[in-house]
mmCIF file of C-alpha atoms in Angstrom:
data_model
loop_
_atom_site.group_PDB
_atom_site.id
_atom_site.type_symbol
_atom_site.label_atom_id
_atom_site.label_comp_id
_atom_site.label_asym_id
_atom_site.label_seq_id
_atom_site.Cartn_x
_atom_site.Cartn_y
_atom_site.Cartn_z
ATOM 1 C CA MET W 1 110.059 88.485 98.340
ATOM 2 C CA HIS W 2 107.857 89.604 101.072
ATOM 3 C CA GLN W 3 103.045 90.447 100.261
ATOM 4 C CA ASP W 4 93.497 90.370 99.556
ATOM 5 C CA ALA W 5 91.328 88.318 101.565
ATOM 6 C CA THR W 6 85.752 88.501 104.041
ATOM 7 C CA THR W 7 86.471 88.001 107.622
ATOM 8 C CA GLY W 8 85.254 91.279 109.045
ATOM 9 C CA ASP W 9 88.818 92.610 108.978
ATOM 10 C CA PRO W 10 89.286 95.289 106.274
ATOM 11 C CA ARG W 11 92.688 93.799 105.485
ATOM 12 C CA HIS W 12 91.016 90.624 104.231
ATOM 13 C CA GLU W 13 88.413 91.623 101.663
ATOM 14 C CA ASP W 14 88.891 89.029 98.943
ATOM 15 C CA ALA W 15 88.604 85.684 100.688
ATOM 16 C CA THR W 16 86.424 82.822 99.602
ATOM 17 C CA THR W 17 85.967 79.557 101.496
ATOM 18 C CA SER W 18 87.209 76.192 100.320
ATOM 19 C CA VAL W 19 85.248 72.969 100.634
ATOM 20 C CA ALA W 20 87.271 72.086 103.700
ATOM 21 C CA GLY W 21 86.272 75.342 105.343
ATOM 22 C CA GLU W 22 89.724 76.883 105.148
ATOM 23 C CA PRO W 23 90.102 80.364 103.642
ATOM 24 C CA ARG W 24 91.064 80.421 99.989
ATOM 25 C CA HIS W 25 91.999 83.661 98.272
ATOM 26 C CA ARG W 26 90.932 84.338 94.715
ATOM 27 C CA ASP W 27 93.840 86.703 94.174
ATOM 28 C CA VAL W 28 96.603 84.571 95.684
ATOM 29 C CA ASP W 29 98.440 81.815 93.849
ATOM 30 C CA GLU W 30 98.349 78.790 96.146
ATOM 31 C CA GLU W 31 101.840 77.569 95.243
ATOM 32 C CA THR W 32 103.335 80.991 95.921
ATOM 33 C CA ALA W 33 101.501 81.375 99.212
ATOM 34 C CA GLN W 34 102.483 77.883 100.353
ATOM 35 C CA TYR W 35 106.166 78.445 99.600
ATOM 36 C CA TRP W 36 106.367 81.622 101.672
ATOM 37 C CA GLU W 37 104.161 80.295 104.468
ATOM 38 C CA GLU W 38 106.414 77.272 104.858
ATOM 39 C CA LEU W 39 109.482 79.490 104.833
ATOM 40 C CA TYR W 40 108.186 81.643 107.691
ATOM 41 C CA GLN W 41 106.825 78.754 109.698
ATOM 42 C CA LYS W 42 110.259 77.126 109.883
ATOM 43 C CA ARG W 43 111.292 79.701 112.496
ATOM 44 C CA ASP W 44 109.625 81.861 115.119
ATOM 45 C CA ARG W 45 111.334 84.835 113.472
ATOM 46 C CA TYR W 46 112.868 84.730 110.019
ATOM 47 C CA TRP W 47 114.311 88.248 109.615
ATOM 48 C CA SER W 48 116.263 90.429 112.024
ATOM 49 C CA GLY W 49 113.481 92.956 112.622
ATOM 50 C CA ARG W 50 115.823 95.799 111.696
ATOM 51 C CA ALA W 51 115.132 98.159 108.812
ATOM 52 C CA ASN W 52 117.126 97.556 105.638
ATOM 53 C CA PRO W 53 120.230 99.784 105.670
ATOM 54 C CA VAL W 54 119.789 101.377 102.232
ATOM 55 C CA LEU W 55 116.218 102.334 103.134
ATOM 56 C CA VAL W 56 117.462 103.953 106.345
ATOM 57 C CA ASP W 57 120.121 105.852 104.419
ATOM 58 C CA VAL W 58 117.676 107.117 101.769
ATOM 59 C CA VAL W 59 114.705 107.932 103.982
ATOM 60 C CA GLY W 60 116.731 109.670 106.662
ATOM 61 C CA SER W 61 116.824 112.878 104.615
ATOM 62 C CA LEU W 62 113.210 112.775 103.374
ATOM 63 C CA PRO W 63 110.139 114.391 104.934
ATOM 64 C CA ALA W 64 107.583 111.848 106.149
ATOM 65 C CA GLY W 65 104.646 111.099 103.860
ATOM 66 C CA THR W 66 102.913 108.044 102.479
ATOM 67 C CA VAL W 67 104.863 104.898 101.679
ATOM 68 C CA LEU W 68 104.104 101.559 100.069
ATOM 69 C CA ASP W 69 106.277 98.732 101.415
ATOM 70 C CA LEU W 70 106.251 95.857 98.911
ATOM 71 C CA GLY W 71 107.046 92.464 100.379
ATOM 72 C CA CYS W 72 107.059 93.725 103.957
ATOM 73 C CA GLY W 73 107.873 90.374 105.550
ATOM 74 C CA GLU W 74 107.794 90.574 109.333
ATOM 75 C CA GLY W 75 107.554 94.359 109.259
ATOM 76 C CA GLY W 76 111.026 95.666 110.067
ATOM 77 C CA ASP W 77 110.937 98.431 107.453
ATOM 78 C CA ALA W 78 107.264 99.287 108.015
ATOM 79 C CA ILE W 79 107.731 99.666 111.766
ATOM 80 C CA TRP W 80 110.841 101.801 111.335
ATOM 81 C CA LEU W 81 109.056 104.056 108.829
ATOM 82 C CA ALA W 82 105.941 104.426 110.988
ATOM 83 C CA GLY W 83 108.146 105.336 113.946
ATOM 84 C CA ARG W 84 109.399 108.258 111.896
ATOM 85 C CA GLY W 85 105.944 109.532 111.012
ATOM 86 C CA TRP W 86 105.355 107.827 107.682
ATOM 87 C CA ARG W 87 101.860 106.509 106.875
ATOM 88 C CA VAL W 88 102.636 102.998 105.727
ATOM 89 C CA THR W 89 100.803 100.527 103.518
ATOM 90 C CA ALA W 90 102.667 97.242 103.932
ATOM 91 C CA VAL W 91 101.892 94.206 101.794
ATOM 92 C CA ASP W 92 103.009 90.602 101.635
ATOM 93 C CA VAL W 93 101.679 87.297 100.314
ATOM 94 C CA ALA W 94 102.410 85.348 103.514
ATOM 95 C CA GLN W 95 99.731 85.678 106.183
ATOM 96 C CA THR W 96 102.155 84.391 108.801
ATOM 97 C CA ALA W 97 104.529 87.251 108.025
ATOM 98 C CA LEU W 98 101.709 89.798 108.138
ATOM 99 C CA ASP W 99 100.465 88.478 111.479
ATOM 100 C CA ARG W 100 103.943 88.733 112.953
ATOM 101 C CA ALA W 101 104.425 92.218 111.510
ATOM 102 C CA SER W 102 101.085 93.390 112.927
ATOM 103 C CA ALA W 103 101.951 92.053 116.382
ATOM 104 C CA ALA W 104 105.395 93.659 116.260
ATOM 105 C CA ALA W 105 103.885 97.003 115.203
ATOM 106 C CA ALA W 106 101.490 96.873 118.165
ATOM 107 C CA THR W 107 104.372 96.116 120.533
ATOM 108 C CA ALA W 108 106.338 99.028 119.086
ATOM 109 C CA GLY W 109 103.351 101.359 119.510
ATOM 110 C CA VAL W 110 103.090 102.241 115.817
ATOM 111 C CA ALA W 111 100.164 100.053 114.695
ATOM 112 C CA ALA W 112 97.992 103.100 113.992
ATOM 113 C CA GLY W 113 100.477 104.226 111.351
ATOM 114 C CA ILE W 114 100.521 100.987 109.334
ATOM 115 C CA GLU W 115 97.907 99.239 107.211
ATOM 116 C CA PHE W 116 98.905 95.649 106.548
ATOM 117 C CA ARG W 117 97.364 94.105 103.432
ATOM 118 C CA ARG W 118 97.711 90.687 101.830
ATOM 119 C CA HIS W 119 98.627 90.816 98.155
ATOM 120 C CA ASP W 120 100.118 88.347 95.733
ATOM 121 C CA LEU W 121 101.853 90.887 93.526
ATOM 122 C CA THR W 122 101.757 88.481 90.589
ATOM 123 C CA ARG W 123 97.964 88.943 90.607
ATOM 124 C CA THR W 124 97.000 92.180 92.360
ATOM 125 C CA PHE W 125 98.698 95.463 93.187
ATOM 126 C CA PRO W 126 97.703 97.907 95.946
ATOM 127 C CA PRO W 127 95.733 100.896 94.647
ATOM 128 C CA GLY W 128 96.685 104.521 95.176
ATOM 129 C CA GLU W 129 99.719 106.764 94.840
ATOM 130 C CA PHE W 130 102.508 107.149 97.387
ATOM 131 C CA ASP W 131 105.332 109.548 98.171
ATOM 132 C CA LEU W 132 107.669 106.566 98.401
ATOM 133 C CA VAL W 133 107.385 103.054 97.022
ATOM 134 C CA SER W 134 109.941 100.700 98.530
ATOM 135 C CA ALA W 135 110.822 97.370 96.918
ATOM 136 C CA GLN W 136 113.427 95.764 99.160
ATOM 137 C CA PHE W 137 114.800 92.458 97.867
ATOM 138 C CA LEU W 138 111.634 91.713 95.912
ATOM 139 C CA GLN W 139 113.219 88.580 94.460
ATOM 140 C CA SER W 140 111.880 85.046 94.448
ATOM 141 C CA PRO W 141 113.111 81.536 93.607
ATOM 142 C CA LEU W 142 109.647 80.943 92.138
ATOM 143 C CA GLU W 143 108.481 82.171 88.749
ATOM 144 C CA PHE W 144 107.915 85.881 89.322
ATOM 145 C CA PRO W 145 107.152 88.697 86.824
ATOM 146 C CA ARG W 146 109.681 90.990 88.467
ATOM 147 C CA ALA W 147 109.913 93.641 85.737
ATOM 148 C CA GLU W 148 106.127 93.882 85.466
ATOM 149 C CA VAL W 149 105.763 94.276 89.240
ATOM 150 C CA LEU W 150 108.458 96.950 89.362
ATOM 151 C CA ARG W 151 106.725 98.878 86.567
ATOM 152 C CA SER W 152 103.509 98.728 88.615
ATOM 153 C CA ALA W 153 105.526 100.060 91.539
ATOM 154 C CA ALA W 154 106.691 102.999 89.432
ATOM 155 C CA ARG W 155 103.095 103.766 88.403
ATOM 156 C CA ALA W 156 102.182 103.942 92.112
ATOM 157 C CA VAL W 157 104.608 106.811 92.767
ATOM 158 C CA ALA W 158 102.911 110.177 93.264
ATOM 159 C CA PRO W 159 104.250 113.274 91.483
ATOM 160 C CA GLY W 160 107.351 114.389 93.334
ATOM 161 C CA GLY W 161 107.692 110.980 94.965
ATOM 162 C CA ARG W 162 110.338 108.260 94.741
ATOM 163 C CA LEU W 163 110.750 104.613 93.891
ATOM 164 C CA LEU W 164 113.498 102.780 95.762
ATOM 165 C CA VAL W 165 114.519 99.338 94.503
ATOM 166 C CA VAL W 166 117.132 97.402 96.468
ATOM 167 C CA GLU W 167 118.113 93.919 95.330
ATOM 168 C CA HIS W 168 120.731 91.283 95.954
ATOM 169 C CA GLY W 169 123.723 91.914 93.711
ATOM 170 C CA GLU W 170 125.157 88.448 94.197
ATOM 171 C CA VAL W 171 124.497 85.300 96.182
ATOM 172 C CA PRO W 172 125.641 85.653 99.828
ATOM 173 C CA PRO W 173 128.925 83.863 100.580
ATOM 174 C CA TRP W 174 127.117 81.253 102.672
ATOM 175 C CA GLY W 175 124.752 80.395 99.809
ATOM 176 C CA ARG W 176 127.054 80.210 96.800
ATOM 177 C CA HIS W 177 127.447 76.436 96.909
ATOM 178 C CA ALA W 178 123.670 76.059 96.468
ATOM 179 C CA HIS W 179 123.326 78.701 93.744
ATOM 180 C CA PRO W 180 126.595 78.684 91.764
ATOM 181 C CA ASP W 181 125.128 79.923 88.471
ATOM 182 C CA VAL W 182 122.680 82.589 89.626
ATOM 183 C CA ARG W 183 123.089 86.009 88.048
ATOM 184 C CA PHE W 184 121.305 89.133 89.260
ATOM 185 C CA PRO W 185 120.431 92.144 87.055
ATOM 186 C CA THR W 186 122.711 95.140 87.447
ATOM 187 C CA PRO W 187 121.229 98.435 88.680
ATOM 188 C CA GLN W 188 121.514 99.733 85.113
ATOM 189 C CA GLU W 189 119.590 96.730 83.776
ATOM 190 C CA THR W 190 116.875 97.162 86.406
ATOM 191 C CA LEU W 191 116.554 100.837 85.540
ATOM 192 C CA ALA W 192 116.224 99.931 81.848
ATOM 193 C CA GLU W 193 113.528 97.348 82.675
ATOM 194 C CA LEU W 194 111.486 100.053 84.403
ATOM 195 C CA ASP W 195 111.208 101.794 81.020
ATOM 196 C CA LEU W 196 110.769 105.225 82.584
ATOM 197 C CA ASP W 197 110.191 108.391 80.565
ATOM 198 C CA PRO W 198 113.309 110.550 81.154
ATOM 199 C CA GLU W 199 111.142 113.646 80.771
ATOM 200 C CA ARG W 200 109.146 112.555 83.833
ATOM 201 C CA TRP W 201 111.769 110.809 85.984
ATOM 202 C CA VAL W 202 115.123 111.726 87.515
ATOM 203 C CA THR W 203 117.655 109.073 88.518
ATOM 204 C CA GLU W 204 119.019 109.982 91.949
ATOM 205 C CA ARG W 205 121.042 106.884 92.744
ATOM 206 C CA LEU W 206 122.340 103.948 90.752
ATOM 207 C CA ASP W 207 125.020 101.941 92.526
ATOM 208 C CA ALA W 208 126.107 98.688 94.127
ATOM 209 C CA PRO W 209 127.337 99.291 97.700
ATOM 210 C CA ARG W 210 128.914 96.531 99.763
ATOM 211 C CA ARG W 211 128.210 95.808 103.425
ATOM 212 C CA GLN W 212 129.124 93.273 106.067
ATOM 213 C CA ALA W 213 126.476 90.865 107.279
ATOM 214 C CA THR W 214 126.172 87.701 109.336
ATOM 215 C CA GLY W 215 124.689 84.569 107.808
ATOM 216 C CA PRO W 216 122.372 82.049 109.448
ATOM 217 C CA ASP W 217 125.299 79.937 110.660
ATOM 218 C CA GLY W 218 127.106 82.924 112.180
ATOM 219 C CA HIS W 219 129.457 83.303 109.207
ATOM 220 C CA VAL W 220 130.349 86.934 108.453
ATOM 221 C CA GLY W 221 130.618 87.917 104.820
ATOM 222 C CA THR W 222 130.342 90.772 102.342
ATOM 223 C CA LEU W 223 127.017 91.394 100.614
ATOM 224 C CA VAL W 224 126.405 93.459 97.492
ATOM 225 C CA ASP W 225 123.210 95.499 97.183
ATOM 226 C CA HIS W 226 121.995 96.765 93.812
ATOM 227 C CA VAL W 227 120.285 100.124 94.322
ATOM 228 C CA VAL W 228 117.987 102.097 92.036
ATOM 229 C CA LEU W 229 116.457 105.331 93.361
ATOM 230 C CA VAL W 230 114.347 107.406 90.966
ATOM 231 C CA ARG W 231 112.182 110.456 91.541
ATOM 232 C CA ARG W 232 109.044 111.308 89.582
ATOM 233 C CA ARG W 233 108.996 114.944 88.567
ATOM 234 C CA PRO W 234 106.197 117.024 90.167
#
């Protein structure tokens, strides 16, 4: 899972100040924020910086428009989208991730095309409607109202626009010993959880492709992605 705070920066409009003088955010759960901050601070870079492959496959045939990137992490998807002319709103709960993403966008020369915003999606959701809402691996080991967040994502899709949900289909080979009993919803189950009106939505893709990937220890294995792509009728 990758995700508002007054400092003079429009990206940080909901901050208060704690007794110790550190920023505290009314709309961010402290436990959630701490978990993801600690995760990112373990390494100088946590993710590869490359766009997620299913996103690349889907977006390659679409005209550029507005896109909401939920759980943007260090900005790989947002930067790729902005480089192709999309106007991106990218959100994450971890300020460290957002800072890295913003710096990477500036280095790539696409900062003007991306608005980075801090959101804890368990508490707040970005306003507006978008031609594409992308939820890439919006999964968390913490308590997380996943179905509710994905329904909010569907409500943010503009008429004629799309919602793309990509999730882990199974634990990566290098992580199975730590998570032997984890089960992930199938694409069909995720689609059912969205509770979409079939008169207003068209299902364009519902599958579970496999791909090769390299784990943190250099081990190469096969990953399964669960993909749901739906389009809201104009």
